[in-house]
Coordinates of C-alpha atoms in Angstrom, one line a residue:
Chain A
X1 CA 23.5 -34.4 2.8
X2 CA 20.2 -35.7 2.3
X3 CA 18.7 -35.0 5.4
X4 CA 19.7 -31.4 4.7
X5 CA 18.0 -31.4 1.8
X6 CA 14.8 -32.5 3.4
X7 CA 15.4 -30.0 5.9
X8 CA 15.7 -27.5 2.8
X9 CA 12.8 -28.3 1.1
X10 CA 10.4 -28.5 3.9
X11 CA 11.8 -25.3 4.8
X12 CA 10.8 -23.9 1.8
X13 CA 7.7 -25.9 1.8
X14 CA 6.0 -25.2 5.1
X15 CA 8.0 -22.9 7.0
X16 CA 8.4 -20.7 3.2
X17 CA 4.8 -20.1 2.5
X18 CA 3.5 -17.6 4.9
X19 CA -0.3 -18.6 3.1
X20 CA 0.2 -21.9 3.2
X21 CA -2.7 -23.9 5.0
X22 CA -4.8 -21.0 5.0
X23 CA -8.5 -21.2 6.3
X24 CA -11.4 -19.2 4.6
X25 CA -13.0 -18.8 8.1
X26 CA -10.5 -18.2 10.0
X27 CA -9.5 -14.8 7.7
X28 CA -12.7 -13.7 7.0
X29 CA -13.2 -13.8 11.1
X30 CA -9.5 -11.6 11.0
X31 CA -11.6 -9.5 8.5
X32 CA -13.6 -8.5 11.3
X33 CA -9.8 -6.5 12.7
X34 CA -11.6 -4.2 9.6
X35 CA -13.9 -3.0 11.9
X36 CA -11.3 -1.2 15.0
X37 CA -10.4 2.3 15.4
X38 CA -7.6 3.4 14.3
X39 CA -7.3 1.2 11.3
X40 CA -4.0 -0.5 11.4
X41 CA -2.7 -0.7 7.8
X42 CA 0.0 -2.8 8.0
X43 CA -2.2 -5.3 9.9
X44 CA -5.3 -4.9 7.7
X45 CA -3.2 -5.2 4.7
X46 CA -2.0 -8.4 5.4
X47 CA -5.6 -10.1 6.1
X48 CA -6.5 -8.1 2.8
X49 CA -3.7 -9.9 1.0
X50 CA -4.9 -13.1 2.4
X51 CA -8.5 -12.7 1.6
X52 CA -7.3 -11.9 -1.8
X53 CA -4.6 -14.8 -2.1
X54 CA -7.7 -16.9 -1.1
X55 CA -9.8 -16.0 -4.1
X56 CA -6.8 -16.2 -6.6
X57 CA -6.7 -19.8 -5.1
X58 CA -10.3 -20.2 -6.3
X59 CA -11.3 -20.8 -3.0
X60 CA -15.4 -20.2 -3.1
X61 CA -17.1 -17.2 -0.8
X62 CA -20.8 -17.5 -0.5
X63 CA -22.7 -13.8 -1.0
X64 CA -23.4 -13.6 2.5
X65 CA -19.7 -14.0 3.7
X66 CA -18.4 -12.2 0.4
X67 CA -20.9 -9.1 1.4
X68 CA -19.6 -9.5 4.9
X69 CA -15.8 -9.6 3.6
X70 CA -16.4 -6.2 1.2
X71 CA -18.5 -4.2 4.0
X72 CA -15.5 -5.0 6.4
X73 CA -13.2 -4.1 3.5
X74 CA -15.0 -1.0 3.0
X75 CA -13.9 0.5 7.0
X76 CA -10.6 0.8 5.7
X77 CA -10.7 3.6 3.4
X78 CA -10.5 5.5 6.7
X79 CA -6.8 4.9 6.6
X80 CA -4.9 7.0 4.0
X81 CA -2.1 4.4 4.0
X82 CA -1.7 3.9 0.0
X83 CA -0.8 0.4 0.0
X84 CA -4.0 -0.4 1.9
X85 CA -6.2 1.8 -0.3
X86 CA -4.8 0.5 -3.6
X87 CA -5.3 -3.0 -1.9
X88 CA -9.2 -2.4 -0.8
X89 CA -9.5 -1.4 -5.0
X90 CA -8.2 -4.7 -5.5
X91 CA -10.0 -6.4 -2.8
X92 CA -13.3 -4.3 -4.6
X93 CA -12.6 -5.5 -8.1
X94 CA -12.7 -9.0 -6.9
X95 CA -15.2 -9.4 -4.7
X96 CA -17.8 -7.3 -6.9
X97 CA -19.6 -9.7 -8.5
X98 CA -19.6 -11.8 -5.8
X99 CA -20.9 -9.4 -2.8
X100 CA -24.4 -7.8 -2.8
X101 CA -24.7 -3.9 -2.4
X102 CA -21.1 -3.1 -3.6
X103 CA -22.3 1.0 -5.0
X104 CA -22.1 1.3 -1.6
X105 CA -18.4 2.4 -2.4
X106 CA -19.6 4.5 -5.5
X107 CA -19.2 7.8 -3.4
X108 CA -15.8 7.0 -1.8
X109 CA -14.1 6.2 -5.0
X110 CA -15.7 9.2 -6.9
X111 CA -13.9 11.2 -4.2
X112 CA -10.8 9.5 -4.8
X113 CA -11.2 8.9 -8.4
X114 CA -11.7 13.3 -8.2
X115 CA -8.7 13.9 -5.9
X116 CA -5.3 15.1 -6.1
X117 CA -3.1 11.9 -5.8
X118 CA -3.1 10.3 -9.8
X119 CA -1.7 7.2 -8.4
X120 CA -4.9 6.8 -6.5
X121 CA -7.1 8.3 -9.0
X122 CA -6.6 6.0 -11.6
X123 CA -6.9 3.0 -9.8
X124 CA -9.9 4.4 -8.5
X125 CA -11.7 4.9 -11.9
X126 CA -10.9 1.4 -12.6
X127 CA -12.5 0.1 -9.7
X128 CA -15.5 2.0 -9.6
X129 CA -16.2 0.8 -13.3
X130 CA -16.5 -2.7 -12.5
X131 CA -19.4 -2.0 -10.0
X132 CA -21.3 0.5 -12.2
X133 CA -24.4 -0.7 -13.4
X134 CA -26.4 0.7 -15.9
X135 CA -28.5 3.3 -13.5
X136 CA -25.2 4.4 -12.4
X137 CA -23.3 5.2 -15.4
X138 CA -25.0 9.0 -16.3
X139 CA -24.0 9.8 -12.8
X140 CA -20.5 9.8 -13.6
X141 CA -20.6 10.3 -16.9
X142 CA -19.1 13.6 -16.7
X143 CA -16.2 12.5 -14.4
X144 CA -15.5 10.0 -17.1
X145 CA -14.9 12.0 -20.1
X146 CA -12.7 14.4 -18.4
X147 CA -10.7 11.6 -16.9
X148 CA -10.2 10.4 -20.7
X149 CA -8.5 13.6 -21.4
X150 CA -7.0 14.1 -18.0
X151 CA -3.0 14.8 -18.2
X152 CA -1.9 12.2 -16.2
X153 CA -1.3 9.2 -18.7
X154 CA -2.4 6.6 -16.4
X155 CA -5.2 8.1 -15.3
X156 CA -6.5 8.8 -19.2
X157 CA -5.6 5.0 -19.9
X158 CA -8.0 3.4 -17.0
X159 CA -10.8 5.5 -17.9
X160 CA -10.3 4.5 -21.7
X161 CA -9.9 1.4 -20.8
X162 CA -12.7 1.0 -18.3
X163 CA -15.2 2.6 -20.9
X164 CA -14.2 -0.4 -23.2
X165 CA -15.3 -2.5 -20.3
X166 CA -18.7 -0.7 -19.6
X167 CA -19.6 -1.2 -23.1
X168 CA -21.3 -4.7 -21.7
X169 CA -23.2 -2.7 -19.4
X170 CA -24.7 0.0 -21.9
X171 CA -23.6 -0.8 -25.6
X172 CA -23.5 3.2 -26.5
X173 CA -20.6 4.3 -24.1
X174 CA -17.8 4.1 -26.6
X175 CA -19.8 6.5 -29.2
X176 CA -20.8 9.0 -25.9
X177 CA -17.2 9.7 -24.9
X178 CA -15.5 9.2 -28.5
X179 CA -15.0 13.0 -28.8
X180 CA -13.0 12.8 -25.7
X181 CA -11.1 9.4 -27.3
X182 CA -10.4 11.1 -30.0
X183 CA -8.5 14.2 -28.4
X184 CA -6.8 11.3 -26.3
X185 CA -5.6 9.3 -29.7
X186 CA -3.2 12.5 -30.1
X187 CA -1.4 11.8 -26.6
X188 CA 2.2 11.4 -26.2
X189 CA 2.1 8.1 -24.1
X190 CA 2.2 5.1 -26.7
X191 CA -0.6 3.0 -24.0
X192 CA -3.0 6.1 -24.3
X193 CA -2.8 6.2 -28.3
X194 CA -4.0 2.8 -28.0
X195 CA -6.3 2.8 -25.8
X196 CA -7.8 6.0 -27.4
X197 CA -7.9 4.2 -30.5
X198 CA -9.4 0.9 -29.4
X199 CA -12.4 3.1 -27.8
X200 CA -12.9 5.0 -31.3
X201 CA -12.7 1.7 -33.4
X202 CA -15.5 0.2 -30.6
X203 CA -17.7 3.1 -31.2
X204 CA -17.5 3.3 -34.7
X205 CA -16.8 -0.3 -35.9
X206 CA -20.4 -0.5 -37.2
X207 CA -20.6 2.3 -39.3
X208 CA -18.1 0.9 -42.2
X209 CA -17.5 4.6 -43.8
X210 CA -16.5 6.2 -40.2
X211 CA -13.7 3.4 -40.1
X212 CA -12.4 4.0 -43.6
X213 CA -12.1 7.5 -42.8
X214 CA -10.4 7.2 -39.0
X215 CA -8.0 4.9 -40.4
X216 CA -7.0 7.0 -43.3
X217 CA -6.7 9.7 -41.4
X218 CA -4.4 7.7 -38.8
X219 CA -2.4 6.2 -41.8
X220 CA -0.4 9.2 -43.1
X221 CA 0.5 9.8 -39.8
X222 CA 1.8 6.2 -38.6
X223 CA 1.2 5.4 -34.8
X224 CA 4.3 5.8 -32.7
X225 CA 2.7 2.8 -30.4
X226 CA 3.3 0.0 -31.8
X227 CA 0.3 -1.6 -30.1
X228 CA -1.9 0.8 -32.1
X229 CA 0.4 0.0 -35.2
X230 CA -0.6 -3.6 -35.1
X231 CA -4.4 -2.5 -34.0
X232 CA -4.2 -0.3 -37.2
X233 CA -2.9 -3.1 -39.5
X234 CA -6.3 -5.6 -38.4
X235 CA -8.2 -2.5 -39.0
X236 CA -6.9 -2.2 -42.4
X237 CA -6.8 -6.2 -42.7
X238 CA -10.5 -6.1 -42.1
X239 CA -11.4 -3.3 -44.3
X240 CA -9.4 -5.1 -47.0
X241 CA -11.7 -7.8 -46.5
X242 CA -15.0 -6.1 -47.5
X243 CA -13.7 -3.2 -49.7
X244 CA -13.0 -3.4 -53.2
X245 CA -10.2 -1.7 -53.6
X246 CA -7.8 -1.0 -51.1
X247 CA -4.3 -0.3 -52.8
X248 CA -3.8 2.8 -49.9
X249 CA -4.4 0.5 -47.4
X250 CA -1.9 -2.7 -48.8
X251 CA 0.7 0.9 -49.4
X252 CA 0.1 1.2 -45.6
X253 CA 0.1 -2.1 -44.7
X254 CA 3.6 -3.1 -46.9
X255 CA 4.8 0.0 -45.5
X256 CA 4.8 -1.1 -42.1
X257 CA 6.9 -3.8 -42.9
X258 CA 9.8 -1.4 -42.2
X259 CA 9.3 0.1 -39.1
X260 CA 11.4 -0.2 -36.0
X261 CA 9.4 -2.4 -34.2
X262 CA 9.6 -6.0 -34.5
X263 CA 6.2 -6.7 -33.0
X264 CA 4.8 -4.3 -35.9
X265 CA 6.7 -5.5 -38.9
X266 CA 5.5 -9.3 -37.8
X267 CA 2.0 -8.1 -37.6
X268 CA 2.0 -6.3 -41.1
X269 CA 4.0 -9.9 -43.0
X270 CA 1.4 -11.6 -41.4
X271 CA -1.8 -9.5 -42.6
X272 CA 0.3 -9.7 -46.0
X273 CA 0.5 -13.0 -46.7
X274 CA -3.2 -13.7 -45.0
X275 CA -4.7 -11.4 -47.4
X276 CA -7.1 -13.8 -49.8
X277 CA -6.3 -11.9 -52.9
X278 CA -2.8 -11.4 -53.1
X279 CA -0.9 -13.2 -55.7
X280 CA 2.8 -14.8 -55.1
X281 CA 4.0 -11.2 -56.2
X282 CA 3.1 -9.0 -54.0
X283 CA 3.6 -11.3 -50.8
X284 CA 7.3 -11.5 -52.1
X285 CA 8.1 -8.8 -49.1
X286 CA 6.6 -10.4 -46.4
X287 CA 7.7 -13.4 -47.1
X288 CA 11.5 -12.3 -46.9
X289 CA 10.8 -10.9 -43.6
X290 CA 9.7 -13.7 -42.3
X291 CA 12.3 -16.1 -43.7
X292 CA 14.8 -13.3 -41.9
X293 CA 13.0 -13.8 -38.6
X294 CA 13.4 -17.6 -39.0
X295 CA 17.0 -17.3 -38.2
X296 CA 15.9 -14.7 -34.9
X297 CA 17.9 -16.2 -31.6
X298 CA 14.3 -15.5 -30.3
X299 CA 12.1 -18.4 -30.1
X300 CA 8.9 -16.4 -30.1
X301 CA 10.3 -15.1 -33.3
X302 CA 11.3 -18.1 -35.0
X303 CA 8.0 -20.0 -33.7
X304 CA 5.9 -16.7 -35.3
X305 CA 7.2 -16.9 -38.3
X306 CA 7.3 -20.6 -38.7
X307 CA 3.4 -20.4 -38.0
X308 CA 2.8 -18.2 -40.6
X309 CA 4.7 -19.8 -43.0
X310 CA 3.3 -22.9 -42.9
X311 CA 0.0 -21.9 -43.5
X312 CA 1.0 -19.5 -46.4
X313 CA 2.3 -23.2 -47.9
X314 CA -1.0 -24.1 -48.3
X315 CA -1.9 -21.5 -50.9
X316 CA 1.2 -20.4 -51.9
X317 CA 3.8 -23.4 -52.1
X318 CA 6.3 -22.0 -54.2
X319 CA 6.4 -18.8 -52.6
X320 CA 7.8 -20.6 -49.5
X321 CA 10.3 -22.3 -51.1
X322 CA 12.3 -19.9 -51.0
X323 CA 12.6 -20.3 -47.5
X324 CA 13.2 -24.2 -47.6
X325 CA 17.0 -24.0 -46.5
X326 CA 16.5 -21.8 -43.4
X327 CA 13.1 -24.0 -42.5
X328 CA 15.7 -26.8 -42.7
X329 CA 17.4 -25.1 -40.3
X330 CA 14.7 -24.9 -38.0
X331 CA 13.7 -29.3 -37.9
X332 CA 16.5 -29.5 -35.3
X333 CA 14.9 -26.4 -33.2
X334 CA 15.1 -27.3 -29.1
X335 CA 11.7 -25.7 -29.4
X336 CA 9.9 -28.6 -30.2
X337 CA 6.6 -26.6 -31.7
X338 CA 9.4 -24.9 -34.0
X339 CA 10.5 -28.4 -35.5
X340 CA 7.3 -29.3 -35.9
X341 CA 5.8 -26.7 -37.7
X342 CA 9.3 -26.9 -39.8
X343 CA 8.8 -30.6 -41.1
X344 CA 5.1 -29.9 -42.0
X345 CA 5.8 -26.7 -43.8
X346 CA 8.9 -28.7 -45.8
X347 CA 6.7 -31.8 -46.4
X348 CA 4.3 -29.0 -48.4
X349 CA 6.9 -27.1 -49.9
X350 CA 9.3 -29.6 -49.9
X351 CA 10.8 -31.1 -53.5
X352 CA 12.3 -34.6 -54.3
X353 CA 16.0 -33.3 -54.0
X354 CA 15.4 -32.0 -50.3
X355 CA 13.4 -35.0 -49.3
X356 CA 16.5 -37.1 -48.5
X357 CA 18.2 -34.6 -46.1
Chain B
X1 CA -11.0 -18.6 -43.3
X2 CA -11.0 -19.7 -39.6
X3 CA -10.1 -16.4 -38.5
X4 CA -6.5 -15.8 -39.4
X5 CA -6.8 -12.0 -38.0
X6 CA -8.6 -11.2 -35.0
X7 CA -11.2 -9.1 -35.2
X8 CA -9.6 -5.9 -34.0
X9 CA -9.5 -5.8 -30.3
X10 CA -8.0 -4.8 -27.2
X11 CA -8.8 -7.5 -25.6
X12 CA -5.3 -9.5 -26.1
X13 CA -4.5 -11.4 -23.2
X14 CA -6.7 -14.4 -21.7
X15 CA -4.3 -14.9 -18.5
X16 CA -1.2 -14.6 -16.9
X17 CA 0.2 -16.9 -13.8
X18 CA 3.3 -17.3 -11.9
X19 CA 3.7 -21.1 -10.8
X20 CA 6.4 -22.6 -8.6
X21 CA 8.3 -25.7 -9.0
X22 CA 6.3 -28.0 -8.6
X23 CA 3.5 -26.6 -10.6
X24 CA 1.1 -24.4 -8.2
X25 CA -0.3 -21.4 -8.5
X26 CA 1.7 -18.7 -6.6
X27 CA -1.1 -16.0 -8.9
X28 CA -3.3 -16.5 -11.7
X29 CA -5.6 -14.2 -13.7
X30 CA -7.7 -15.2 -16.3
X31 CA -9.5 -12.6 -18.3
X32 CA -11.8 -14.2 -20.5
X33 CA -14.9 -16.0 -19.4
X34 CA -15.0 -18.7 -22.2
X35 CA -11.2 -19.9 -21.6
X36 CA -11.3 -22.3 -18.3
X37 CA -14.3 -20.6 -16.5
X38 CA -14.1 -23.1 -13.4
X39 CA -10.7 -22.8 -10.8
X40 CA -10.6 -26.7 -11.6
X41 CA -10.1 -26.4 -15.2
X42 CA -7.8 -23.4 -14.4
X43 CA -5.4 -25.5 -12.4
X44 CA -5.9 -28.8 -14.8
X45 CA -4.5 -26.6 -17.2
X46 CA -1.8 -25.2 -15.4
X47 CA -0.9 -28.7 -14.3
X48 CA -0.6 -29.7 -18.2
X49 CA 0.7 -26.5 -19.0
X50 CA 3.9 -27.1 -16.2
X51 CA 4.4 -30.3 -16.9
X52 CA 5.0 -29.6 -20.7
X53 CA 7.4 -26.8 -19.9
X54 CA 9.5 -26.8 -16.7
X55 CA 12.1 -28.3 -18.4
X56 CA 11.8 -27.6 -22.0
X57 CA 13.3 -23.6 -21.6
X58 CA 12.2 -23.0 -25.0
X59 CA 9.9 -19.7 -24.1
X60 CA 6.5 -20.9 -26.4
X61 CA 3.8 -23.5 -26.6
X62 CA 0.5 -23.6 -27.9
X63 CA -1.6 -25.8 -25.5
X64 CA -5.4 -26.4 -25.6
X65 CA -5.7 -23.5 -28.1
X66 CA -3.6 -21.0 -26.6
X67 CA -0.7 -20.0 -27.1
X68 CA 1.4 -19.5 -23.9
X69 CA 4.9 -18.1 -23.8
X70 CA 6.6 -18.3 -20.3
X71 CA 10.0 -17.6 -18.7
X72 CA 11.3 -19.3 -15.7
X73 CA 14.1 -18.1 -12.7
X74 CA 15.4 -20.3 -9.7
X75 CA 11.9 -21.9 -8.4
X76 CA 8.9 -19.6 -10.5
X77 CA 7.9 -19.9 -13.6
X78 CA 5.6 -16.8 -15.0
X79 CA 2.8 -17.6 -18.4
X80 CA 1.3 -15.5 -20.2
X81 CA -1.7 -16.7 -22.3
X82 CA -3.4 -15.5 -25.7
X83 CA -5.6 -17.0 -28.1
X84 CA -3.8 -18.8 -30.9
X85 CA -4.2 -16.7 -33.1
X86 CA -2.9 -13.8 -31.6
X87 CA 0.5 -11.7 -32.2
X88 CA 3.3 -13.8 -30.3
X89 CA 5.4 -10.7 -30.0
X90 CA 2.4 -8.7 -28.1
X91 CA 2.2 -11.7 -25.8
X92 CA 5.8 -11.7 -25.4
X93 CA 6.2 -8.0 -24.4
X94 CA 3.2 -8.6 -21.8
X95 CA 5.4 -11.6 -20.5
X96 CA 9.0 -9.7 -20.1
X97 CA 6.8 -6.8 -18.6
X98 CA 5.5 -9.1 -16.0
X99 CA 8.9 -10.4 -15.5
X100 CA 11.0 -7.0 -16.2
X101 CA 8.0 -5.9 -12.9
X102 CA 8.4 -8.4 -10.3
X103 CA 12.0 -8.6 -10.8
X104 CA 12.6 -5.0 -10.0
X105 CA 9.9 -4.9 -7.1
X106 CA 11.9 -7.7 -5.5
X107 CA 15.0 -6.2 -6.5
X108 CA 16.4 -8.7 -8.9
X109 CA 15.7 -11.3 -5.8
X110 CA 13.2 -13.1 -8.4
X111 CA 12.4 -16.4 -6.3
X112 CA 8.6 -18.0 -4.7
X113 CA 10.0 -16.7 -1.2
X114 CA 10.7 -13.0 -2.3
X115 CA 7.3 -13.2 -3.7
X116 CA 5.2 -14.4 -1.3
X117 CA 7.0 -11.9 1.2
X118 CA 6.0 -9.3 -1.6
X119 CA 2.8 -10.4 -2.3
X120 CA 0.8 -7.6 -2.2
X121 CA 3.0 -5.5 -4.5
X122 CA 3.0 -8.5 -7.0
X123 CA -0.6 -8.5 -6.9
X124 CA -1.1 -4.5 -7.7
X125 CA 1.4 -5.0 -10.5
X126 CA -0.1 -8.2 -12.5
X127 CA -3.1 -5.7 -11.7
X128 CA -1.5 -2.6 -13.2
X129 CA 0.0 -4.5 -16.3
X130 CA -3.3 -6.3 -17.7
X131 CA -6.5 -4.9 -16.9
X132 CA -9.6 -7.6 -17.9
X133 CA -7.5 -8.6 -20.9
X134 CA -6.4 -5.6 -22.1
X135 CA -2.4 -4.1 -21.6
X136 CA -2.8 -1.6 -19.4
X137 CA 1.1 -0.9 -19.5
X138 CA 3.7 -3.3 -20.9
X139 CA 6.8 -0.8 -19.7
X140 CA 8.1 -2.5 -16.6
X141 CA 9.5 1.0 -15.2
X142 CA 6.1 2.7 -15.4
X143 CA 5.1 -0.3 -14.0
X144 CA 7.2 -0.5 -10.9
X145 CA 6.6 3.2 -10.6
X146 CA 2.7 3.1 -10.2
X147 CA 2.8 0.1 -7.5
X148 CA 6.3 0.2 -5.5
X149 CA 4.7 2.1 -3.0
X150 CA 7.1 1.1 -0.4
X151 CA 9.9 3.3 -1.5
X152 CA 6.9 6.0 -1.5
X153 CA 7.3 6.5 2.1
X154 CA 10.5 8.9 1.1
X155 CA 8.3 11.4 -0.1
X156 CA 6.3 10.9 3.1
X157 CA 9.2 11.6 4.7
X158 CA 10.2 14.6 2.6
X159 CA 6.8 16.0 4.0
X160 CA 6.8 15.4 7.1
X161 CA 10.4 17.5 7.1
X162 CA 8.7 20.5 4.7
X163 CA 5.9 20.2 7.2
X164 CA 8.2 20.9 10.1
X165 CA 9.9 23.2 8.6
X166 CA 6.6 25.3 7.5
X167 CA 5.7 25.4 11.4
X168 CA 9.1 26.8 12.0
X169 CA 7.9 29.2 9.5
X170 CA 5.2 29.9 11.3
X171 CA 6.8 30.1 14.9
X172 CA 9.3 32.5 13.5
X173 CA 6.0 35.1 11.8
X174 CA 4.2 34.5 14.6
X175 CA 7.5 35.5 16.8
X176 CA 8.3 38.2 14.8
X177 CA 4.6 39.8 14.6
X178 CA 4.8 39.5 18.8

């Protein structure tokens, strides 16, 4: 019996790792296979993964053999094999700032990042952003803001998402293409909507009267994301922060505390009961939610609300008393960050009569 | 106030890894340059970060400032990290995502040797979900959809047949123009 076990576990081991023992020479010389006529994918692929399982490792290239690797790796977009082709993107975004000369690829994934396949097109876009440089960026500028607005939802979220990124390399980008952001905030796909509006808060997060008016606007009609739901709230969090009044925006804010999405109601009790100038009152609401999600069978849940609750208990004891039973609840929690957070938040809330349970 | 908000951002998650059972890293992302910028604090942390969890199933921590909810099957465990002050619930749709993903692309078969076997496709799905920090998609179907390329090769198929058959097309024009 035990020998069997041994036998399993080395199985699983040695034997069960195919990339086990794995020596950077000896793939980046397999890199060189790169270089034959016809390119064999399922071949290449493999070394690709191994190169790339390498560098997930944190194994170190050098710029000569990282430039080596990526001018190897860029043979292969010979083959039209799409498992290959998505890998090489992969293989591109990860040895980019590591290999010298990498807009040597700029052209090929244009033409991709241009063609007909969307699978391939919005991988593309994402790749070729992370080895555009500053020079670069006005000569595909144009392809950009039409890939914002493109159709294809995964193609209109890389290149929102991608322009967020490119903001390091040239800090205007977001307030360039926010026309085209803006026209993609009304898309159907929950990602894009957020996305979009992520871009449009980046390009106008300076200018404090532009946000007042985008997230008014966005208000009456709520975000059916709920990423962009909980984006919106921080917006209006932040806005509550440096505005003097703001009743429209707490309306908005207390009003999210009954939407459908649990994600979004947590987000609003939480904004709630942050807010500096809100007295016992009006985080009444909020406060109820959370004691509700205290007695969630999901830990993330419980542990959220717990968090907030304890540091609400700092400024507003009495308000959390109301929750002192179900936080009771909690001190015997198999999450052990739960109970924790339970006793402190008791011990600050916490009267004489409850003190002996 | 130490920042009970974030400042609003897309920029959400600071890394996601899938460990095996004895702590090491099958995969491991991490997005943001200030959080563990050497491989050797990356894997110190996911050292501590195992130990306190593979046998505590209670799905969140907060460890050295982040918090980190995580999910285990068989011999894998899969992370997701975000700063501490971040939504759990966003984290925690990122992480079943991730799961909800690889589970499907290995067809329920969640285990290290499915995944090394699959490697590839695991690696253009972490890819697809999380892009520098920001969701790219947290729906696992759409997911699975953009990367399982494998059952692709249908369609390929599909063409190859609608190819033939537009040649036979062709013979027949090209027979009846004779």
């Amino acid at each position: 019996m035990i020998a069997f076990k041994r036998d399993k576990k080395e199985e699983e081991d040695g034997g069960g790792n195919p990339f086990q023992n794995l020596e950077k020479t000896t793939v980046l010389q397999e890199a060189r296979t790169f270089n034959n006529t016809p390119v064999n994918p399922r071949k290449c692929a493999h070394i690709l993964t191994k190169i790339l399982y390498l560098l997930n490792q944190g194994e170190q290239l050098g710029t000569m053999e990282a430039t080596e690797a990526f001018f190897a790796m860029t043979k292969l977009f010979q083959s039209r094999d799409v498992i290959l082709r998505r890998l090489v993107y992969l293989g591109i975004k990860e040895l980019s700032s590591l290999a010298e000369d990498v807009i040597i690829v700029t052209s090929s994934l244009t033409k991709d990042m241009t063609g007909k396949e969307d699978l391939y097109r919005a991988a593309a876009i994402r790749a070729l952003c992370t080895i555009t440089d500053s020079s670069m960026l006005a000569a595909i500028e144009r392809y950009m803001k039409q890939a914002i607005v493109d159709r294809s939802p995964a193609v209109s979220s890389a290149a929102l998402v991608s322009s967020l990124h490119l903001t390091s390399v040239s800090g205007d980008v977001a307030r360039r293409w926010a026309n085209e952001a803006q026209e993609a905030l009304n898309s159907n796909n929950v990602m894009v909507q957020y996305h979009a509006l992520g871009v449009l808060y980046q390009a106008r997060k300076t200018d404090k009267h532009a946000v007042i008016k985008l997230v008014a606007k966005l208000m009456k009609t709520s975000p059916k994301s709920p990423y962009a739901a909980c984006m919106l709230i921080r917006m209006a969090y932040k806005l509550l922060d440096e505005v003097d009044e703001g009743e429209e925006l707490i309306g908005f804010i207390e009003s999210c505390l009954r939407h459908k999405s649990e994600m979004v109601v947590y987000e609003a009790a939480h904004a709630l009961v942050n807010l500096g100038r809100s007295g016992a009152r009006e985080i009444g609401p909020a406060i109820s939610v959370l004691q509700l999600f205290c007695g969630s069978p999901k830990p993330a849940l419980r542990f959220a609300a717990v968090r907030t609750l304890n540091k609400v208990a700092m400024s507003h004891p009495a308000a959390v008393t109301a929750c002192n039973l179900d936080l009771e609840n909690l001190i015997t929690d198999s999450n052990r960050s739960i109970a924790t957070l339970a006793i402190t938040t008791l011990l600050k809330t916490g009267a004489e009569s409850s003190v002996d349970r | 106030m130490d920042g009970q908000l974030l400042e609003p951002t897309l920029y959400t998650v600071k890394g996601m890894a899938i460990l095996d059972n004895d702590g090491n890293r099958i995969l491991a992302k991490y997005y943001d340059k200030n959080v563990f910028p050497t491989p050797k604090e990356q894997k110190t942390f996911e050292k501590n970060l195992f130990s306190k969890t593979h046998r505590a199933n209670a799905e969140i921590i907060m460890l050295d400032g982040l918090t980190c909810v995580y999910r285990s099957n068989v011999d894998l465990f899969f992370y997701v990290m975000g700063s501490s002050h971040e939504n759990e619930l966003i984290l925690m749709s990122v992480l079943n995502c991730l799961f909800d993903s690889v589970s499907q692309i290995l067809r329920k078969n969640v285990e290290k040797r499915a995944v090394l076997d699959s490697l590839d496709i695991v690696m253009l799905a972490m890819d697809e979900i999380c892009d520098g920090g920001i969701i790219l998609d947290a729906d696992a179907s759409s997911v699975v959809q953009r990367v399982a390329l494998r059952t692709d090769d249908i369609p390929l198929g599909e063409q190859t047949v609608a190819q033939v058959l537009q040649s036979a097309k062709e013979q027949l024009k090209w027979s009846l123009l004779k």
